[in-house]
Coordinates of C-alpha atoms and ligand atoms in Angstrom, one line a residue:
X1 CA -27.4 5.8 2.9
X2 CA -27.1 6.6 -0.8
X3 CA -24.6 4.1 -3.3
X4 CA -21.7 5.6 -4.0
X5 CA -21.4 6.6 -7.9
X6 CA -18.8 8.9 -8.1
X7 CA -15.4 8.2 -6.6
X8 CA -12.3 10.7 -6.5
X9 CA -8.8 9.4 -7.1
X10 CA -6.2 11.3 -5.7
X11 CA -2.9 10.7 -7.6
X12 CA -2.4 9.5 -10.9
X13 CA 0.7 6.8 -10.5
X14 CA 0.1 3.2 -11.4
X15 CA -2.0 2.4 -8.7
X16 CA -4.6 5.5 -8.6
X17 CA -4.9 5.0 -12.3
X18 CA -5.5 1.4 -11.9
X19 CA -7.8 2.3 -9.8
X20 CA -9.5 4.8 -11.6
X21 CA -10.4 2.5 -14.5
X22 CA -11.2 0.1 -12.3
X23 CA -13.7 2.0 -10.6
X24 CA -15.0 3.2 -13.8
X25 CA -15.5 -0.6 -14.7
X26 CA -17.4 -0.7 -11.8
X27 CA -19.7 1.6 -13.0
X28 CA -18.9 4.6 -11.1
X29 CA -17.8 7.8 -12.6
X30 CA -14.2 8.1 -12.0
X31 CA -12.5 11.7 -11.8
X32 CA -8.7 10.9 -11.4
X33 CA -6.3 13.9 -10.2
X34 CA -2.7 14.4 -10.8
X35 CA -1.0 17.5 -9.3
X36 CA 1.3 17.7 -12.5
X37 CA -0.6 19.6 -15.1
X38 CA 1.2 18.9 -18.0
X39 CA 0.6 15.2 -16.9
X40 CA -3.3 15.6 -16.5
X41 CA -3.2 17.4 -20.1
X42 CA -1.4 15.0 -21.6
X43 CA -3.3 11.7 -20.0
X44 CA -6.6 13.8 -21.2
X45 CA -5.4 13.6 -25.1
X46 CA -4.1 9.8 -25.2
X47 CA -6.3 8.8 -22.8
X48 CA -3.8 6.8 -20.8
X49 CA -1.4 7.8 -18.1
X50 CA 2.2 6.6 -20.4
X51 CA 4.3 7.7 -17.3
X52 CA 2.6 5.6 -15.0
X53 CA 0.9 2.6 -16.6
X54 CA 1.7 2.7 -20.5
X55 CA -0.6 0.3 -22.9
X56 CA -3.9 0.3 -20.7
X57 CA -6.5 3.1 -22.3
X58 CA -9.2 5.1 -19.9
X59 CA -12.2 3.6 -19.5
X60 CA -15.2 6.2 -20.9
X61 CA -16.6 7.0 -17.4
X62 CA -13.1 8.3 -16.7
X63 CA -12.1 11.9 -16.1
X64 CA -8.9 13.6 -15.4
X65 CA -8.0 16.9 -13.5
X66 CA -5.3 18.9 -12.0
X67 CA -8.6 20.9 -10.4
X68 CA -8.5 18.5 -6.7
X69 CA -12.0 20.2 -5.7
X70 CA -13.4 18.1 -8.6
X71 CA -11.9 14.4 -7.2
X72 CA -12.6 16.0 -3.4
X73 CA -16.5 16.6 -4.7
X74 CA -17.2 12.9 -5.2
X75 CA -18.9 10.6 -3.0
X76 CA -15.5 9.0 -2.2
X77 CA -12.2 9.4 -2.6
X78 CA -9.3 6.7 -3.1
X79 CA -5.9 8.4 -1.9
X80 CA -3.1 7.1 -3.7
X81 CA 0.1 8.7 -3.5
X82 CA 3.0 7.5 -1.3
X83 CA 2.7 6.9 2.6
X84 CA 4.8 10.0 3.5
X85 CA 2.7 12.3 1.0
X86 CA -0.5 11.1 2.8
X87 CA -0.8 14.0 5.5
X88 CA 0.2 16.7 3.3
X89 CA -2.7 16.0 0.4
X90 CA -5.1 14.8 2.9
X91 CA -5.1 18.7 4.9
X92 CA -5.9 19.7 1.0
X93 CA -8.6 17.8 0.5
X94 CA -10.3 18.1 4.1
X95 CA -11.8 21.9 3.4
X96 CA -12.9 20.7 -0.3
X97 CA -14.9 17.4 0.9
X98 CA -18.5 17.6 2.0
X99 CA -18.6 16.2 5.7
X100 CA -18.8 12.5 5.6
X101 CA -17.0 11.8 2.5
X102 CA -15.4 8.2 3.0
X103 CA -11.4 9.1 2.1
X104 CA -9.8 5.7 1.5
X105 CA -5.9 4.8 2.7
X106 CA -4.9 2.9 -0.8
X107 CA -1.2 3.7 0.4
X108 CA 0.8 1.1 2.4
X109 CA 2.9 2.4 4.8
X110 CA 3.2 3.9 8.4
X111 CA 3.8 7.7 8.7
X112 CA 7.7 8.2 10.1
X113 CA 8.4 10.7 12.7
X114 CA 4.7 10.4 14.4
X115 CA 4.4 6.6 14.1
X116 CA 0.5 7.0 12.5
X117 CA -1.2 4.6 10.3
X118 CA -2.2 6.4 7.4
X119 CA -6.2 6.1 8.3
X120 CA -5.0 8.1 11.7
X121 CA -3.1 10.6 9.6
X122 CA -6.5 11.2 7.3
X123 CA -8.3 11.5 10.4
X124 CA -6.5 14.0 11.9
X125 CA -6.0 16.3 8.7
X126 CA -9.4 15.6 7.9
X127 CA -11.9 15.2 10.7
X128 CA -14.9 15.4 9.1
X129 CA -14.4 12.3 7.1
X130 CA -15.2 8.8 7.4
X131 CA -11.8 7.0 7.0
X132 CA -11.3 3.8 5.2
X133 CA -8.2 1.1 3.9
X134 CA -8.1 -0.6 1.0
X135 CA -5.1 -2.8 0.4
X136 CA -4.0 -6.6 -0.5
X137 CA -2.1 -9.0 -3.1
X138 CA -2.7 -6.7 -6.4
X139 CA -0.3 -5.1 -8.8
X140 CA -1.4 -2.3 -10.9
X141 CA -0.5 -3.8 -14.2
X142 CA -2.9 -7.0 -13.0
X143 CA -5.8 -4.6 -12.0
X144 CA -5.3 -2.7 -15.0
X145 CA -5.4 -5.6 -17.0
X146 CA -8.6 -7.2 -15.6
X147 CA -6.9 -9.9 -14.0
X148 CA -8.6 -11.6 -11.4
X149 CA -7.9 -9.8 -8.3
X150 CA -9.1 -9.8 -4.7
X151 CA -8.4 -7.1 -1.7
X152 CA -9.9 -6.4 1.4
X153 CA -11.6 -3.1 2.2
X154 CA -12.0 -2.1 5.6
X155 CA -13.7 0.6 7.5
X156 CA -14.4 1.4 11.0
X157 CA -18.4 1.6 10.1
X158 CA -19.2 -1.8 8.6
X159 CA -21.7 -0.2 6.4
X160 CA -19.6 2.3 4.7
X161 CA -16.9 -0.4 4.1
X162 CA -19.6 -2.4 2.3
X163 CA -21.0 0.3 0.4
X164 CA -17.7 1.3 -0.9
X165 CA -16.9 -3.1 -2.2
X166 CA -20.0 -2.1 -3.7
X167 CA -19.3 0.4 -6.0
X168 CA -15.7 -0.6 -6.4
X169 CA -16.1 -4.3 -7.0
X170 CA -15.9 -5.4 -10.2
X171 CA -16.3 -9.0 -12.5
X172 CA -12.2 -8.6 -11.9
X173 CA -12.0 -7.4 -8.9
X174 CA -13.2 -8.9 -6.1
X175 CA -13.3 -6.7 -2.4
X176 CA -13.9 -8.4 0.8
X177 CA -15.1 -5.8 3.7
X178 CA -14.0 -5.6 7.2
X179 CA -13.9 -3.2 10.3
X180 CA -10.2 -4.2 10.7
X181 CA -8.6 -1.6 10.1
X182 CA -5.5 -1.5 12.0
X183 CA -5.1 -5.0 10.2
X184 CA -5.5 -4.2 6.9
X185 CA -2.9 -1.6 7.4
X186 CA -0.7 -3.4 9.6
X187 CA -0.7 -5.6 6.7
X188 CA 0.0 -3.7 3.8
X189 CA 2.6 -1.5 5.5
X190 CA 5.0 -4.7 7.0
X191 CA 5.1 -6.7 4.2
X192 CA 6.7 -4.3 2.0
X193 CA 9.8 -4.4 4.6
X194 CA 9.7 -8.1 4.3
X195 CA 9.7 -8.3 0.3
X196 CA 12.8 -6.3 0.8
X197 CA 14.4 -9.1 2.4
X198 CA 13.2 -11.9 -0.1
X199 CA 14.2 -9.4 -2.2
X200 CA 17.8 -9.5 -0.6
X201 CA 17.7 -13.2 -0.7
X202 CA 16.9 -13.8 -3.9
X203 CA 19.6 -11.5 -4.9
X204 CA 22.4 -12.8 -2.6
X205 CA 21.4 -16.1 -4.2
X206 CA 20.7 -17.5 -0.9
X207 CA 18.2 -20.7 -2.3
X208 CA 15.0 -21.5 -2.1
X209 CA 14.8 -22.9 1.4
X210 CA 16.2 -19.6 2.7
X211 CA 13.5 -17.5 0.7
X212 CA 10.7 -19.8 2.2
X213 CA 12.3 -19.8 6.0
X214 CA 12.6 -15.9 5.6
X215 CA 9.3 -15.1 4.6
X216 CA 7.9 -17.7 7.4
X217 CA 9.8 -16.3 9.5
X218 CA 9.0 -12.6 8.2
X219 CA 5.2 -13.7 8.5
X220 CA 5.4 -14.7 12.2
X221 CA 6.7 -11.2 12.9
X222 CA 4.3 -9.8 10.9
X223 CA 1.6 -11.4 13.2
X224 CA 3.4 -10.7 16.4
X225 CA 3.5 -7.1 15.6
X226 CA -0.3 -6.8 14.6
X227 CA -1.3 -8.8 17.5
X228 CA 0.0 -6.0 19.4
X229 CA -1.3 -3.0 17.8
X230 CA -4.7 -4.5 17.7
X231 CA -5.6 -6.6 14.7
X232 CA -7.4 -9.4 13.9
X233 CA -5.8 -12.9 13.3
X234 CA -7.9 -13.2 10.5
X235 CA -6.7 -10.3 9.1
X236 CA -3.2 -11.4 9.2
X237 CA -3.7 -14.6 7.9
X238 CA -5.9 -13.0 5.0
X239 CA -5.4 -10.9 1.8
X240 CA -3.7 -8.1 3.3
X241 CA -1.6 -10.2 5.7
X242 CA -0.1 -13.6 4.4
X243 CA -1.6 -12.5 0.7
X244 CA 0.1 -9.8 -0.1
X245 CA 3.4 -11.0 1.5
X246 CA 3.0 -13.5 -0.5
X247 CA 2.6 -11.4 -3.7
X248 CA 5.0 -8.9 -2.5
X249 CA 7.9 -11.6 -1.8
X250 CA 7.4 -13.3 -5.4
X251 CA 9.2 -11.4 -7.6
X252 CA 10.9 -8.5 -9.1
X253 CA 7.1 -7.5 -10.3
X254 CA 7.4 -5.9 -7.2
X255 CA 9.3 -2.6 -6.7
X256 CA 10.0 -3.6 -3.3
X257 CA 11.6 -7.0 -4.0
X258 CA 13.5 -5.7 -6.6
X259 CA 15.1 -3.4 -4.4
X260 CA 16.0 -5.9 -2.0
X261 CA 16.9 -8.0 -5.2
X262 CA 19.3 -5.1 -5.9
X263 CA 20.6 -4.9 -2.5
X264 CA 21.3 -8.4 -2.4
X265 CA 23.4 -8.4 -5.6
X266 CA 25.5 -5.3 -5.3
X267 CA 23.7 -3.8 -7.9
X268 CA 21.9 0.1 -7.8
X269 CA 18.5 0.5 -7.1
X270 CA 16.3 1.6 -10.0
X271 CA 14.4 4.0 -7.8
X272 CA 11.0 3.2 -8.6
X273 CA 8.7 4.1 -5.1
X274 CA 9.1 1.4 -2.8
X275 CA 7.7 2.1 0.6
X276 CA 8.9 -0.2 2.8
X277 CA 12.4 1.5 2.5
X278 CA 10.1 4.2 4.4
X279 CA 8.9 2.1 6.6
X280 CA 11.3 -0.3 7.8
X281 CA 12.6 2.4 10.4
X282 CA 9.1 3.5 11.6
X283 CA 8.0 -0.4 12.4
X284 CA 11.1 -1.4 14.2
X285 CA 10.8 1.6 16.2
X286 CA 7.6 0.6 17.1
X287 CA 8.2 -2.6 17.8
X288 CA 10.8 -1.6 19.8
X289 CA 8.9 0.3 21.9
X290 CA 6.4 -2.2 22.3
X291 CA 9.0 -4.8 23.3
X292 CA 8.1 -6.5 19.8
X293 CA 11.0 -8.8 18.7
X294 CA 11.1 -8.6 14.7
X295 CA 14.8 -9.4 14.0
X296 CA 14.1 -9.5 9.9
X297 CA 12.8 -6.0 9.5
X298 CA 15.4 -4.8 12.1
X299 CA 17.9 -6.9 9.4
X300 CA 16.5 -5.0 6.4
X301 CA 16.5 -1.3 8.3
X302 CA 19.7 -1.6 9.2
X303 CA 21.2 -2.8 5.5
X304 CA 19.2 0.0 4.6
X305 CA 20.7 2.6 6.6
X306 CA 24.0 0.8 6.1
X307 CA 24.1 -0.1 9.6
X308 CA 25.2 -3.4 8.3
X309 CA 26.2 -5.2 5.5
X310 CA 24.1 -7.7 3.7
X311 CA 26.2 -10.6 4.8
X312 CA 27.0 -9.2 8.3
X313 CA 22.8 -9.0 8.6
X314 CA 22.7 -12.7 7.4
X315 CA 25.3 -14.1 9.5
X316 CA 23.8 -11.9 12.7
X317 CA 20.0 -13.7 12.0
X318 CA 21.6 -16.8 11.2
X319 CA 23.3 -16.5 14.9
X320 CA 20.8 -15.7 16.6
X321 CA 20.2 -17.6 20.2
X322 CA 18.0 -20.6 19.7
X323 CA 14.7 -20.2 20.8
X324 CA 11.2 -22.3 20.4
X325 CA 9.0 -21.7 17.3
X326 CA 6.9 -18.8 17.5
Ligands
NAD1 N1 1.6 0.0 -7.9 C1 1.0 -1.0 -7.3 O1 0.9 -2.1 -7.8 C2 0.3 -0.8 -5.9 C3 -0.6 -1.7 -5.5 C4 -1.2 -1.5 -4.2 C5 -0.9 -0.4 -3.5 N2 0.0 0.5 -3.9 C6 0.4 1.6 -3.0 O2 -0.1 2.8 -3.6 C7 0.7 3.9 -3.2 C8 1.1 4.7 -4.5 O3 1.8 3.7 -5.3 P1 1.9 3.9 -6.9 O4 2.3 2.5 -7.4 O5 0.8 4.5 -7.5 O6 3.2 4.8 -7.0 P2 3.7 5.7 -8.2 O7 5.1 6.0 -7.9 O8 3.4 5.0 -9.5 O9 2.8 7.0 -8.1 C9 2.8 7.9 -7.0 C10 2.0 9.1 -7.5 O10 1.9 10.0 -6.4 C11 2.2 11.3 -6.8 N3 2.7 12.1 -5.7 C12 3.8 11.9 -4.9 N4 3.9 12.8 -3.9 C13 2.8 13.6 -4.1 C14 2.3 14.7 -3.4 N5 3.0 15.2 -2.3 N6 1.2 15.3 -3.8 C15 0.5 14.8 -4.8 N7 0.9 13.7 -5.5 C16 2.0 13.1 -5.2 C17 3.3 11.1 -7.9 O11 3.4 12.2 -8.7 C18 2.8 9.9 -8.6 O12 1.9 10.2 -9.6 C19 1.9 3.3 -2.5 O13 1.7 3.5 -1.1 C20 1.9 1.8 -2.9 O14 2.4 1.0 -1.9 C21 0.6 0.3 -5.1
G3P2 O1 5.5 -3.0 -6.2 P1 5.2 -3.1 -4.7 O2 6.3 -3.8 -4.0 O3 5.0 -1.7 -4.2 O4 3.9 -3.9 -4.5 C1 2.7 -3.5 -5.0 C2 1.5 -4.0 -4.2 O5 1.6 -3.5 -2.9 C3 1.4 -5.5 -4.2 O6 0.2 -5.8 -3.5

């Protein structure tokens, strides 16, 4: 099968044009599409996307567009905008793709109402496309910057997913393949709930030793959950598993600790996209259903839907019946 030199990146926010450049470090030829016109005019003249990621300039091989025929007409095409947004782009793009175009999940997050992983949401809006994941530990600003980075890339055909490390892997970014990809979702979508709740921690100042039992805790969860729907324990335990939880539930770098950080203190949100507010209801109703016990993401739905307060979800984890470790 031919390389892949041109890739399409659909959605210009901090991680598509993160992506973009660092495609286009790669060596491909990266045509990045924002729906917003007056944004794709404005990123053309500066060369650099000020609303999303202000201070890193395009690479040369980069190209923007509001025209989403030119991103759909590249070998492959990163989607990048928000979990719940993934369906409605992807039935765009499925007529303007050639059949066989690999369409990458770079979103982390499980579809609400229908319970689909975002790879089962391209598939059905777009049929005739080969359907990939990327995701693990990496914050925009990092990629952007050329800091060292590693993710995992998986796709159900182990030769697409290692054509597309290929073209996307870079001196700074390093891409592991897979055919997990149920895990690499599973992985990216759960521990943005579970940041949340470091999140919460760290601003209820609950101490270290609580942070470190929550996110074990959180982890084991995490694992219970993707054991069930399929995945891989090496998945779990890798980038997109134990990494990027571990990433996620670091700091306020992330926007979904901070909103737990927020939470936790009292304070307002700053309303910045953070998807496991989306998805904390979707994965506890699917654990639910699938008699999966996962007590910290039920805790951070139901703060969220102010079901509960943030002490009254403390004290009702802290009380739970003691059980053995697993
Ligand atoms: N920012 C990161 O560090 C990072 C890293 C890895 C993965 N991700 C994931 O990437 C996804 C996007 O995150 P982001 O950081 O780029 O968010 P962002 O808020 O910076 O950007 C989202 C972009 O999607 C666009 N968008 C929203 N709805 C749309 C629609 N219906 N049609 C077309 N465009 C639409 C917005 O205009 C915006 O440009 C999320 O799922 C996130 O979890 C982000
Ligand atoms: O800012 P967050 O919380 O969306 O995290 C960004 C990335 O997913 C980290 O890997």
């Amino acid at each position: 099968m031919a390389a892949i030199e041109t890739v399409g990146i659909v959605g210009a926010g901090a991680w598509g044009t993160a992506l973009a450049n660092a495609a286009a470090r790669a060596g491909c030829r990266a045509v990045l599409w924002a729906r917003d016109g007056a944004q794709v005019a404005d990123m053309a003249s500066r060369r650099e996307n000020i609303r999303a990621l202000p201070g890193i300039r395009f690479d040369d091989r980069v190209s923007v567009t509001a025209r989403l025929a030119d991103a759909a007409a590249a070998d492959a095409v990163l989607l990048v905008v928000p979990a719940q947004a993934c369906r409605e782009v992807a039935r765009e793009i499925a007529p303007l793709a050639a059949p066989g175009t690999a369409i990458v999940s770079c979103a982390k997050g499980i579809e609400r109402g229908t319970r689909h992983f975002i790879t089962e949401v391209i598939a059905a809006e777009a049929p005739d496309a080969a359907t990939a994941v990327l995701s693990g530990p990496s914050f925009a600003s990092d990629v952007a910057a050329g800091l060292p980075t590693a993710v995992t890339l998986a796709a159900h055909e182990a030769g697409l997913a290692e054509r597309l490390c290929d073209a996307l892997g870079g001196p700074a970014l390093r891409l592991y393949f897979s055919t997990d990809v149920r895990g690499v979702e599973i992985g990216g979508a759960a521990k943005n709930v579970l940041a949340i709740a470091a999140g919460i921690v760290e601003g209820r100042r609950l101490g270290a030793s609580a942070k470190a039992a929550l996110i074990a805790r959180g982890f084991a969860e995490l694992v219970r959950f993707g054991r069930a729907f399929g995945a891989k324990a090496e998945t779990l335990t890798g980038l997109s598993g134990l990494g990027d939880l571990i990433l996620t539930s670091s700091g306020p770098q992330s926007r979904n600790f901070a909103l737990g950080q927020a939470l936790g203190a009292g304070a307002a949100p700053q309303g910045k996209l953070a998807e496991g507010a989306f998805t904390a209801r979707v994965l506890v109703e699917m654990a639910a259903s699938s008699g999966i016990d996962m007590p910290v993401s039920a805790a951070v739905d139901a703060v969220l839907s102010g079901r509960l307060t943030v002490d009254g979800a403390i004290d009702a984890l802290m009380a739970r019946p003691q059980k053995a470790e697993a």
